[in-house]
PDB file of C-alpha atoms in Angstrom:
ATOM      1  CA  TYR A  11     -11.448  -4.730  -6.259  1.00 91.00           C
ATOM      2  CA  VAL A  12      -8.005  -3.347  -5.414  1.00 90.00           C
ATOM      3  CA  VAL A  13      -8.317  -0.517  -7.943  1.00 89.00           C
ATOM      4  CA  ALA A  14     -11.750   0.408  -6.595  1.00 93.00           C
ATOM      5  CA  ARG A  15     -10.411   0.424  -3.026  1.00 93.00           C
ATOM      6  CA  ALA A  16      -7.427   2.556  -3.981  1.00 91.00           C
ATOM      7  CA  LEU A  17      -9.657   5.058  -5.783  1.00 90.00           C
ATOM      8  CA  MET A  18     -12.267   5.174  -3.030  1.00 92.00           C
ATOM      9  CA  ASP A  19     -10.030   5.111   0.047  1.00 92.00           C
ATOM     10  CA  GLY A  20      -6.706   6.412  -1.240  1.00 89.00           C
ATOM     11  CA  CYS A  21      -4.961   3.238  -0.088  1.00 88.00           C
ATOM     12  CA  VAL A  22      -5.400  -0.509   0.147  1.00 90.00           C
ATOM     13  CA  ALA A  23      -5.138  -1.917   3.661  1.00 89.00           C
ATOM     14  CA  ILE A  24      -5.186  -5.419   5.085  1.00 89.00           C
ATOM     15  CA  GLU A  25      -8.657  -4.936   6.537  1.00 88.00           C
ATOM     16  CA  HIS A  26     -10.034  -4.354   3.036  1.00 91.00           C
ATOM     17  CA  PHE A  27      -9.614  -8.096   2.466  1.00 91.00           C
ATOM     18  CA  GLU A  28     -11.653  -9.234   5.466  1.00 87.00           C
ATOM     19  CA  GLU A  29     -15.233 -10.059   6.308  1.00 82.00           C
ATOM     20  CA  SER A  30     -17.887  -7.788   4.811  1.00 85.00           C
ATOM     21  CA  GLU A  31     -15.482  -5.376   3.107  1.00 88.00           C
ATOM     22  CA  TYR A  32     -16.032  -7.185  -0.196  1.00 86.00           C
ATOM     23  CA  SER A  33     -19.740  -6.375  -0.095  1.00 89.00           C
ATOM     24  CA  ASP A  34     -19.406  -2.619   0.443  1.00 91.00           C
ATOM     25  CA  PRO A  35     -22.039  -1.158  -1.931  1.00 93.00           C
ATOM     26  CA  LYS A  36     -19.883   1.856  -2.856  1.00 94.00           C
ATOM     27  CA  ILE A  37     -17.002  -0.425  -3.859  1.00 93.00           C
ATOM     28  CA  LEU A  38     -19.278  -2.819  -5.761  1.00 94.00           C
ATOM     29  CA  ASN A  39     -20.791   0.104  -7.674  1.00 95.00           C
ATOM     30  CA  LEU A  40     -17.380   1.502  -8.557  1.00 93.00           C
ATOM     31  CA  MET A  41     -16.138  -1.939  -9.640  1.00 93.00           C
ATOM     32  CA  GLN A  42     -18.849  -2.003 -12.321  1.00 93.00           C
ATOM     33  CA  LYS A  43     -17.181   1.032 -13.904  1.00 91.00           C
ATOM     34  CA  ILE A  44     -13.653  -0.397 -13.915  1.00 91.00           C
ATOM     35  CA  LYS A  45     -12.195  -2.342 -16.808  1.00 88.00           C
ATOM     36  CA  ALA A  46      -8.947  -4.212 -16.252  1.00 84.00           C
ATOM     37  CA  ALA A  47      -6.805  -5.683 -19.010  1.00 84.00           C
ATOM     38  CA  PRO A  48      -3.387  -7.303 -19.224  1.00 83.00           C
ATOM     39  CA  TYR A  49      -0.685  -5.050 -20.536  1.00 81.00           C
ATOM     40  CA  SER A  50       0.776  -5.536 -23.966  1.00 81.00           C
ATOM     41  CA  ASP A  51       4.359  -5.619 -25.244  1.00 82.00           C
ATOM     42  CA  GLU A  52       3.820  -2.066 -26.513  1.00 84.00           C
ATOM     43  CA  GLN A  53       3.226  -0.827 -22.956  1.00 86.00           C
ATOM     44  CA  PHE A  54       6.016  -2.772 -21.204  1.00 86.00           C
ATOM     45  CA  SER A  55       8.759  -5.148 -22.250  1.00 85.00           C
ATOM     46  CA  PRO A  56       7.890  -8.835 -21.761  1.00 85.00           C
ATOM     47  CA  GLU A  57      10.535  -9.061 -18.999  1.00 86.00           C
ATOM     48  CA  ASN A  58       8.858  -6.331 -16.947  1.00 84.00           C
ATOM     49  CA  HIS A  59       6.377  -8.050 -14.638  1.00 83.00           C
ATOM     50  CA  PHE A  60       6.093  -5.121 -12.255  1.00 87.00           C
ATOM     51  CA  GLY A  61       5.053  -2.204 -14.446  1.00 87.00           C
ATOM     52  CA  GLY A  62       1.584  -0.755 -14.314  1.00 87.00           C
ATOM     53  CA  GLU A  63      -0.550   1.727 -16.145  1.00 89.00           C
ATOM     54  CA  VAL A  64      -3.804   3.354 -15.084  1.00 88.00           C
ATOM     55  CA  ARG A  65      -6.179   5.356 -17.245  1.00 89.00           C
ATOM     56  CA  ILE A  66      -9.237   7.047 -15.772  1.00 89.00           C
ATOM     57  CA  GLN A  67     -11.860   8.640 -17.953  1.00 89.00           C
ATOM     58  CA  LEU A  68     -14.432  10.858 -16.270  1.00 88.00           C
ATOM     59  CA  LYS A  69     -18.050  11.242 -17.407  1.00 89.00           C
ATOM     60  CA  GLY A  70     -17.213  14.506 -19.147  1.00 94.00           C
ATOM     61  CA  GLY A  71     -14.490  12.809 -21.172  1.00 94.00           C
ATOM     62  CA  ARG A  72     -11.495  14.137 -19.267  1.00 96.00           C
ATOM     63  CA  VAL A  73      -8.705  11.524 -19.020  1.00 95.00           C
ATOM     64  CA  PHE A  74      -6.046  11.004 -16.346  1.00 94.00           C
ATOM     65  CA  GLU A  75      -3.187   8.582 -16.970  1.00 93.00           C
ATOM     66  CA  ALA A  76      -0.207   7.321 -15.006  1.00 92.00           C
ATOM     67  CA  LYS A  77       2.422   4.706 -15.766  1.00 91.00           C
ATOM     68  CA  VAL A  78       5.223   3.201 -13.692  1.00 91.00           C
ATOM     69  CA  GLN A  79       7.949   0.823 -14.825  1.00 89.00           C
ATOM     70  CA  GLU A  80       8.439  -0.468 -11.286  1.00 89.00           C
ATOM     71  CA  PRO A  81       6.459   0.248  -8.126  1.00 88.00           C
ATOM     72  CA  LEU A  82       8.063   2.203  -5.326  1.00 89.00           C
ATOM     73  CA  GLY A  83       9.688  -0.074  -2.779  1.00 89.00           C
ATOM     74  CA  ARG A  84      10.211  -2.956  -5.183  1.00 88.00           C
ATOM     75  CA  THR A  85      13.991  -2.541  -5.005  1.00 87.00           C
ATOM     76  CA  SER A  86      16.442  -0.469  -2.981  1.00 89.00           C
ATOM     77  CA  ASP A  87      17.103   1.561  -6.151  1.00 89.00           C
ATOM     78  CA  ASN A  88      13.492   2.769  -6.049  1.00 89.00           C
ATOM     79  CA  PRO A  89      12.637   3.019  -2.322  1.00 92.00           C
ATOM     80  CA  LEU A  90       9.388   4.181  -0.781  1.00 92.00           C
ATOM     81  CA  PRO A  91       9.660   7.748   0.496  1.00 93.00           C
ATOM     82  CA  LYS A  92      10.014   7.816   4.296  1.00 92.00           C
ATOM     83  CA  ASP A  93       6.518   9.192   4.893  1.00 94.00           C
ATOM     84  CA  ARG A  94       4.926   6.436   2.785  1.00 92.00           C
ATOM     85  CA  LEU A  95       7.037   3.753   4.443  1.00 92.00           C
ATOM     86  CA  GLN A  96       5.876   4.964   7.840  1.00 94.00           C
ATOM     87  CA  ALA A  97       2.241   5.031   6.692  1.00 92.00           C
ATOM     88  CA  LYS A  98       2.560   1.460   5.399  1.00 91.00           C
ATOM     89  CA  PHE A  99       4.099   0.336   8.700  1.00 94.00           C
ATOM     90  CA  GLU A 100       1.300   1.994  10.663  1.00 93.00           C
ATOM     91  CA  LEU A 101      -1.420   0.443   8.468  1.00 91.00           C
ATOM     92  CA  CYS A 102      -0.073  -3.030   9.225  1.00 91.00           C
ATOM     93  CA  ALA A 103       0.927  -2.491  12.864  1.00 92.00           C
ATOM     94  CA  ARG A 104      -2.380  -0.952  13.961  1.00 90.00           C
ATOM     95  CA  ARG A 105      -3.953  -4.385  13.747  1.00 86.00           C
ATOM     96  CA  VAL A 106      -1.891  -5.653  16.688  1.00 89.00           C
ATOM     97  CA  LEU A 107      -0.363  -2.666  18.508  1.00 91.00           C
ATOM     98  CA  ALA A 108      -1.685   0.391  20.328  1.00 90.00           C
ATOM     99  CA  GLN A 109      -1.026   3.747  18.618  1.00 88.00           C
ATOM    100  CA  ASP A 110       1.576   4.858  21.164  1.00 88.00           C
ATOM    101  CA  ALA A 111       3.457   1.564  20.693  1.00 92.00           C
ATOM    102  CA  ILE A 112       3.273   1.938  16.897  1.00 94.00           C
ATOM    103  CA  THR A 113       4.797   5.397  16.974  1.00 92.00           C
ATOM    104  CA  HIS A 114       7.542   4.427  19.395  1.00 93.00           C
ATOM    105  CA  ALA A 115       8.289   1.151  17.563  1.00 94.00           C
ATOM    106  CA  TYR A 116       8.650   2.977  14.262  1.00 95.00           C
ATOM    107  CA  GLU A 117      11.083   5.434  15.818  1.00 94.00           C
ATOM    108  CA  LEU A 118      13.157   2.572  17.218  1.00 94.00           C
ATOM    109  CA  ILE A 119      13.095   0.672  13.925  1.00 94.00           C
ATOM    110  CA  THR A 120      14.396   3.713  12.052  1.00 93.00           C
ATOM    111  CA  GLU A 121      17.243   3.922  14.589  1.00 93.00           C
ATOM    112  CA  PHE A 122      17.758   0.144  14.688  1.00 93.00           C
ATOM    113  CA  GLU A 123      21.488   0.157  13.983  1.00 93.00           C
ATOM    114  CA  SER A 124      22.192   2.478  16.886  1.00 95.00           C
ATOM    115  CA  LEU A 125      19.943   0.824  19.497  1.00 92.00           C
ATOM    116  CA  GLU A 126      21.784   0.057  22.706  1.00 93.00           C
ATOM    117  CA  ASP A 127      19.361  -2.686  23.733  1.00 94.00           C
ATOM    118  CA  ILE A 128      17.129  -4.533  21.264  1.00 93.00           C
ATOM    119  CA  ARG A 129      14.749  -5.320  24.126  1.00 93.00           C
ATOM    120  CA  ASP A 130      13.541  -1.714  23.942  1.00 90.00           C
ATOM    121  CA  LEU A 131      11.993  -2.642  20.610  1.00 92.00           C
ATOM    122  CA  THR A 132      10.983  -6.240  21.252  1.00 91.00           C
ATOM    123  CA  LEU A 133       9.033  -5.294  24.379  1.00 90.00           C
ATOM    124  CA  LEU A 134       6.929  -2.902  22.297  1.00 87.00           C
ATOM    125  CA  LEU A 135       6.203  -5.600  19.739  1.00 86.00           C
ATOM    126  CA  LYS A 136       4.954  -8.077  22.323  1.00 80.00           C
ATOM    127  CA  ILE A 137       1.299  -8.831  21.598  1.00 68.00           C
ATOM    128  CA  ASN A 138      -0.901  -9.235  24.650  1.00 55.00           C
TER     129      ASN A 138
END
């Protein structure tokens, strides 16, 4: 399901795991074409529980492959790029905050260490 969502929507969001999202006909159709398998010791060392490999073969036979040893953001040595971190924040925050509050909250969070008054941020995060 997650692979189908990522391919179809370009991301996986919290709302993809709610209500009727699981019965989306486009996703169900795509899922029939996806084969998932555990990785082998040839792909990743047995100690690596975070690696991943994707192989997509199109109808015409063309193949696209990608492999990562560790996903972005898993450790501080491999952080998410700032634009992707902001997008992830916005995907989660939009469920409880208005867009103007999301934008302002993100700005304050990125400047957290220099905030004069933490209440500037906490007031934005108050859910009505």
